[in-house]
Amino acid sequence: MKVLILDNAEAAVRRAADIVARLVGDRPRCVLGLATGGTMLPLYDELGRRHVSDGLSFAQVATFNLDEYIGLPPDHACSYHTYMREAFFDRIDIDPARTHLPRGDADDPQAESLAYEARIADAGGIDLQVLGIGQNGHIGFNEPTSSLGSRTRIKTLTDDTRRANRRFFDTFDQTPRHAITMGIATILQSRACLLLATGAAKAEAVAGMVEGPLSAACPASALQLHADATAVLDRDAAAALTLVDYYETVHPGGRESVFDRT
Ligand code: F6R
């Protein structure tokens, strides 16, 4: 895994935006996998800013989000459909018909999960999957002990995750208990993965992901199996890593190694 450590969260966000923007610039018809959550908001701000000021166009890009809460229709204020429209899609030139999220209000969430996998395959697969990480090491909503071979399916959220997401809902009781999420194997099938983590609260999970054993106990550790996975971290999120000196030798200032394209 490439580990890029930036001095602060703003620099980490800009670095992650560089990686997305480079792909979109090189391959305007690329397929992006997208995440939600607090960490992604400044990334979408930055990409939206580059759309306005640098002419970065998403007109031909297709997107697939990782997950959606079961029970919430797309127009629900707390759905990930709404999050994505407000945080990103309404601020760029993307064709809404090319944006995809699982339908949380599907009559048959299991069938919706299978159909979502098929839609990803029909689009030719995901070129770059953008990821955040939960404090418990989840990616998407693949909670600890999720099968490393899992595909898009229904997951029950842990109370830890519900407590972390409680801030978006009126009460803990209203915070959804289930989601449709891409599986770990779905994520690993993406041609490249880019995980952005900022802040001290993510330090233990990041250490488990990068340096811990490959284990369903830390679902993000599955990225160790991916041949093209990049973690973009700020110093706080990198604080529990033991090999920081090495990562900084290979990627000084979070730049590509001398052997990679810059
Ligand atoms: C949601 C998702 C989650 C979040 C994770 C971190 O689409 O993929 O795995 O990335 O829960 O969320 P924040 O950024 O709010 O800490």
Short mmCIF file of C-alpha atoms and ligand atoms in Angstrom, two decimals:
data_model
loop_
_atom_site.label_atom_id
_atom_site.label_comp_id
_atom_site.label_asym_id
_atom_site.label_seq_id
_atom_site.Cartn_x
_atom_site.Cartn_y
_atom_site.Cartn_z
CA MET A 1 0.00 0.00 0.00
CA LYS A 2 1.25 3.48 -0.81
CA VAL A 3 1.16 5.60 2.34
CA LEU A 4 1.22 9.35 1.69
CA ILE A 5 1.54 11.49 4.82
CA LEU A 6 0.70 15.19 4.58
CA ASP A 7 1.28 17.83 7.21
CA ASN A 8 -2.37 18.62 7.86
CA ALA A 9 -5.90 17.72 6.82
CA GLU A 10 -6.12 20.49 4.20
CA ALA A 11 -2.97 19.25 2.47
CA ALA A 12 -4.22 15.64 2.62
CA VAL A 13 -7.51 16.66 1.02
CA ARG A 14 -5.68 18.54 -1.74
CA ARG A 15 -3.44 15.50 -2.35
CA ALA A 16 -6.45 13.18 -2.59
CA ALA A 17 -8.12 15.68 -4.95
CA ASP A 18 -4.98 15.67 -7.13
CA ILE A 19 -5.29 11.89 -7.55
CA VAL A 20 -8.98 12.06 -8.49
CA ALA A 21 -8.46 15.05 -10.78
CA ARG A 22 -5.55 13.42 -12.58
CA LEU A 23 -7.66 10.35 -13.41
CA VAL A 24 -10.64 12.45 -14.52
CA GLY A 25 -8.33 14.63 -16.64
CA ASP A 26 -6.61 11.62 -18.23
CA ARG A 27 -9.75 9.52 -18.68
CA PRO A 28 -12.85 11.71 -18.91
CA ARG A 29 -15.12 8.64 -19.16
CA CYS A 30 -13.75 7.00 -16.02
CA VAL A 31 -15.88 5.28 -13.39
CA LEU A 32 -15.41 6.62 -9.86
CA GLY A 33 -16.46 4.83 -6.70
CA LEU A 34 -17.47 7.37 -4.07
CA ALA A 35 -17.90 7.49 -0.30
CA THR A 36 -19.84 9.69 2.10
CA GLY A 37 -19.14 10.85 5.67
CA GLY A 38 -17.49 13.88 7.22
CA THR A 39 -14.01 13.19 5.83
CA MET A 40 -15.27 13.39 2.26
CA LEU A 41 -16.95 16.80 2.56
CA PRO A 42 -13.75 18.86 2.15
CA LEU A 43 -12.67 16.56 -0.71
CA TYR A 44 -15.93 17.25 -2.56
CA ASP A 45 -15.51 20.97 -1.77
CA GLU A 46 -12.04 20.89 -3.30
CA LEU A 47 -13.13 18.98 -6.42
CA GLY A 48 -16.10 21.35 -6.81
CA ARG A 49 -13.72 24.29 -6.52
CA ARG A 50 -11.46 22.81 -9.22
CA HIS A 51 -14.50 22.34 -11.46
CA VAL A 52 -15.31 26.05 -11.16
CA SER A 53 -11.81 27.52 -11.22
CA ASP A 54 -9.79 24.98 -13.25
CA GLY A 55 -12.51 23.68 -15.58
CA LEU A 56 -12.23 20.13 -14.24
CA SER A 57 -15.14 18.43 -16.00
CA PHE A 58 -17.11 15.44 -14.75
CA ALA A 59 -19.54 15.54 -17.68
CA GLN A 60 -18.69 12.03 -18.87
CA VAL A 61 -17.74 10.47 -15.54
CA ALA A 62 -19.90 7.72 -14.05
CA THR A 63 -20.07 7.22 -10.28
CA PHE A 64 -21.07 4.43 -7.93
CA ASN A 65 -21.41 5.15 -4.22
CA LEU A 66 -20.42 2.59 -1.66
CA ASP A 67 -23.60 2.50 0.35
CA GLU A 68 -27.03 3.77 1.34
CA TYR A 69 -29.16 3.41 4.47
CA ILE A 70 -31.99 0.93 4.21
CA GLY A 71 -35.38 2.56 4.68
CA LEU A 72 -34.44 6.02 3.45
CA PRO A 73 -35.83 7.15 0.07
CA PRO A 74 -33.50 9.19 -2.17
CA ASP A 75 -35.16 12.48 -1.22
CA HIS A 76 -34.84 11.89 2.56
CA ALA A 77 -32.78 14.69 4.11
CA CYS A 78 -30.35 12.19 5.70
CA SER A 79 -30.03 9.79 2.78
CA TYR A 80 -26.70 9.42 1.04
CA HIS A 81 -28.49 10.33 -2.21
CA THR A 82 -29.18 13.76 -0.66
CA TYR A 83 -25.67 13.99 0.80
CA MET A 84 -24.13 13.37 -2.63
CA ARG A 85 -26.39 15.84 -4.44
CA GLU A 86 -25.73 18.58 -1.92
CA ALA A 87 -22.04 17.92 -1.30
CA PHE A 88 -20.96 17.19 -4.86
CA PHE A 89 -23.27 16.39 -7.76
CA ASP A 90 -25.21 19.68 -7.75
CA ARG A 91 -21.92 21.60 -7.76
CA ILE A 92 -20.31 19.97 -10.80
CA ASP A 93 -21.34 19.22 -14.39
CA ILE A 94 -22.00 15.50 -13.89
CA ASP A 95 -24.96 13.91 -15.69
CA PRO A 96 -27.30 12.73 -12.89
CA ALA A 97 -28.14 9.67 -15.00
CA ARG A 98 -24.52 8.56 -14.67
CA THR A 99 -24.55 8.72 -10.85
CA HIS A 100 -25.50 5.56 -8.98
CA LEU A 101 -26.30 4.73 -5.37
CA PRO A 102 -28.13 1.69 -4.01
CA ARG A 103 -31.84 2.38 -3.40
CA GLY A 104 -32.35 2.27 0.34
CA ASP A 105 -36.12 2.17 -0.16
CA ALA A 106 -36.09 -0.85 -2.50
CA ASP A 107 -38.88 -3.34 -1.70
CA ASP A 108 -36.31 -6.12 -1.84
CA PRO A 109 -32.93 -4.82 -0.60
CA GLN A 110 -31.29 -8.16 -1.34
CA ALA A 111 -32.36 -8.02 -5.00
CA GLU A 112 -31.29 -4.36 -5.11
CA SER A 113 -27.84 -5.39 -3.86
CA LEU A 114 -27.45 -7.97 -6.62
CA ALA A 115 -28.70 -5.49 -9.22
CA TYR A 116 -26.18 -2.91 -7.97
CA GLU A 117 -23.31 -5.33 -8.49
CA ALA A 118 -24.61 -5.96 -12.01
CA ARG A 119 -24.77 -2.21 -12.72
CA ILE A 120 -21.13 -1.82 -11.67
CA ALA A 121 -20.13 -4.70 -13.95
CA ASP A 122 -22.18 -3.25 -16.84
CA ALA A 123 -20.30 0.03 -16.46
CA GLY A 124 -17.03 -1.88 -16.93
CA GLY A 125 -16.04 -1.86 -13.24
CA ILE A 126 -14.70 0.93 -11.05
CA ASP A 127 -11.48 2.68 -12.05
CA LEU A 128 -10.85 4.43 -8.73
CA GLN A 129 -12.70 3.71 -5.50
CA VAL A 130 -12.55 6.57 -3.01
CA LEU A 131 -12.83 5.41 0.61
CA GLY A 132 -13.01 6.75 4.14
CA ILE A 133 -12.40 4.59 7.20
CA GLY A 134 -14.49 4.11 10.32
CA GLN A 135 -12.91 4.25 13.77
CA ASN A 136 -13.54 0.50 13.95
CA GLY A 137 -11.73 -0.09 10.65
CA HIS A 138 -14.82 -0.37 8.45
CA ILE A 139 -14.76 0.59 4.78
CA GLY A 140 -18.10 1.23 3.15
CA PHE A 141 -20.33 -0.26 5.82
CA ASN A 142 -18.33 -3.47 6.03
CA GLU A 143 -18.22 -3.71 9.78
CA PRO A 144 -15.59 -5.79 11.62
CA THR A 145 -15.96 -9.54 10.87
CA SER A 146 -17.39 -8.80 7.39
CA SER A 147 -16.27 -11.49 4.99
CA LEU A 148 -13.24 -10.43 2.99
CA GLY A 149 -14.98 -12.14 0.07
CA SER A 150 -18.24 -10.20 0.48
CA ARG A 151 -20.17 -8.56 -2.37
CA THR A 152 -22.86 -5.86 -2.25
CA ARG A 153 -25.38 -6.88 0.40
CA ILE A 154 -27.32 -5.84 3.48
CA LYS A 155 -25.25 -5.10 6.60
CA THR A 156 -26.39 -4.44 10.15
CA LEU A 157 -24.54 -1.41 11.52
CA THR A 158 -22.72 -1.65 14.83
CA ASP A 159 -23.83 0.64 17.64
CA ASP A 160 -20.41 2.34 17.39
CA THR A 161 -21.11 3.25 13.77
CA ARG A 162 -24.66 4.34 14.61
CA ARG A 163 -23.30 6.56 17.40
CA ALA A 164 -20.77 8.08 14.97
CA ASN A 165 -23.58 8.77 12.45
CA ARG A 166 -26.06 9.94 15.08
CA ARG A 167 -25.00 13.57 14.43
CA PHE A 168 -26.87 13.54 11.11
CA PHE A 169 -30.17 12.39 12.69
CA ASP A 170 -32.50 13.82 15.35
CA THR A 171 -32.15 10.90 17.76
CA PHE A 172 -30.08 7.74 18.15
CA ASP A 173 -33.27 5.76 17.67
CA GLN A 174 -33.83 7.35 14.25
CA THR A 175 -30.28 6.52 13.17
CA PRO A 176 -30.62 3.63 10.68
CA ARG A 177 -29.65 0.13 11.73
CA HIS A 178 -29.07 -1.36 8.28
CA ALA A 179 -27.43 -0.36 5.02
CA ILE A 180 -26.80 -1.75 1.57
CA THR A 181 -23.05 -1.65 1.06
CA MET A 182 -20.58 -2.78 -1.56
CA GLY A 183 -18.70 -5.76 -0.15
CA ILE A 184 -14.99 -6.03 0.50
CA ALA A 185 -14.50 -8.13 -2.64
CA THR A 186 -16.47 -5.54 -4.64
CA ILE A 187 -14.14 -2.83 -3.37
CA LEU A 188 -11.03 -4.91 -4.05
CA GLN A 189 -12.17 -5.44 -7.63
CA SER A 190 -11.79 -1.69 -8.32
CA ARG A 191 -8.74 -1.03 -10.44
CA ALA A 192 -7.37 1.40 -7.82
CA CYS A 193 -8.36 2.44 -4.29
CA LEU A 194 -7.77 5.79 -2.60
CA LEU A 195 -8.45 5.97 1.14
CA LEU A 196 -8.48 9.39 2.81
CA ALA A 197 -8.19 9.57 6.61
CA THR A 198 -7.75 12.68 8.71
CA GLY A 199 -7.73 13.31 12.44
CA ALA A 200 -6.49 11.50 15.55
CA ALA A 201 -9.71 9.51 15.95
CA LYS A 202 -8.70 7.45 12.90
CA ALA A 203 -5.12 6.71 13.99
CA GLU A 204 -5.73 3.23 15.46
CA ALA A 205 -7.88 2.12 12.53
CA VAL A 206 -5.26 3.41 10.06
CA ALA A 207 -2.51 1.50 11.88
CA GLY A 208 -4.63 -1.66 11.72
CA MET A 209 -5.24 -1.12 8.03
CA VAL A 210 -1.63 -0.49 7.01
CA GLU A 211 0.46 -2.45 9.51
CA GLY A 212 -1.94 -4.81 11.28
CA PRO A 213 -2.62 -8.41 10.32
CA LEU A 214 -4.88 -9.06 7.35
CA SER A 215 -8.06 -9.70 9.27
CA ALA A 216 -11.82 -9.36 9.06
CA ALA A 217 -11.50 -7.71 12.50
CA CYS A 218 -10.19 -4.66 10.62
CA PRO A 219 -11.96 -4.73 7.25
CA ALA A 220 -9.73 -1.97 5.84
CA SER A 221 -6.74 -4.32 6.23
CA ALA A 222 -8.13 -6.08 3.14
CA LEU A 223 -6.61 -3.22 1.14
CA GLN A 224 -3.25 -4.89 1.83
CA LEU A 225 -4.34 -7.38 -0.86
CA HIS A 226 -4.90 -4.65 -3.44
CA ALA A 227 -2.06 -4.03 -5.91
CA ASP A 228 -2.92 -0.32 -6.31
CA ALA A 229 -4.16 1.06 -3.00
CA THR A 230 -3.13 4.49 -1.73
CA ALA A 231 -3.75 5.85 1.78
CA VAL A 232 -3.64 9.64 2.02
CA LEU A 233 -3.25 10.66 5.67
CA ASP A 234 -2.70 13.74 7.72
CA ARG A 235 -0.16 13.57 10.55
CA ASP A 236 -2.82 12.91 13.19
CA ALA A 237 -4.29 9.95 11.32
CA ALA A 238 -0.74 8.60 10.76
CA ALA A 239 0.23 8.95 14.44
CA ALA A 240 -0.04 5.26 15.41
CA LEU A 241 1.99 3.95 12.43
CA THR A 242 5.39 2.53 13.35
CA LEU A 243 7.07 2.92 9.94
CA VAL A 244 6.43 6.63 9.32
CA ASP A 245 10.10 7.27 8.52
CA TYR A 246 9.99 4.64 5.80
CA TYR A 247 6.77 6.00 4.25
CA GLU A 248 8.27 9.48 4.27
CA THR A 249 11.46 8.24 2.64
CA VAL A 250 9.50 6.60 -0.18
CA HIS A 251 6.96 9.42 -0.55
CA PRO A 252 8.58 12.62 0.76
CA GLY A 253 5.92 15.19 1.57
CA GLY A 254 3.29 12.74 0.32
CA ARG A 255 4.60 12.91 -3.25
CA GLU A 256 4.79 9.95 -5.63
CA SER A 257 7.94 7.84 -5.34
CA VAL A 258 10.67 8.64 -7.84
CA PHE A 259 9.65 5.53 -9.79
CA ASP A 260 6.00 6.56 -10.16
CA ARG A 261 4.53 9.01 -12.59
CA THR A 262 4.27 12.39 -10.85
C1 F6R B 1 -19.75 5.91 3.96
C2 F6R B 1 -18.49 5.21 4.15
C3 F6R B 1 -17.93 5.04 5.52
C4 F6R B 1 -17.21 6.29 5.99
C5 F6R B 1 -16.64 6.09 7.38
C6 F6R B 1 -15.93 7.33 7.89
O1 F6R B 1 -20.06 5.98 2.58
O2 F6R B 1 -17.91 4.78 3.22
O3 F6R B 1 -17.06 3.95 5.53
O4 F6R B 1 -16.16 6.58 5.10
O5 F6R B 1 -17.67 5.77 8.26
O6 F6R B 1 -16.86 8.33 8.10
P1 F6R B 1 -16.38 9.79 8.58
O7 F6R B 1 -15.61 10.36 7.45
O8 F6R B 1 -17.67 10.52 8.83
O9 F6R B 1 -15.55 9.59 9.80
#
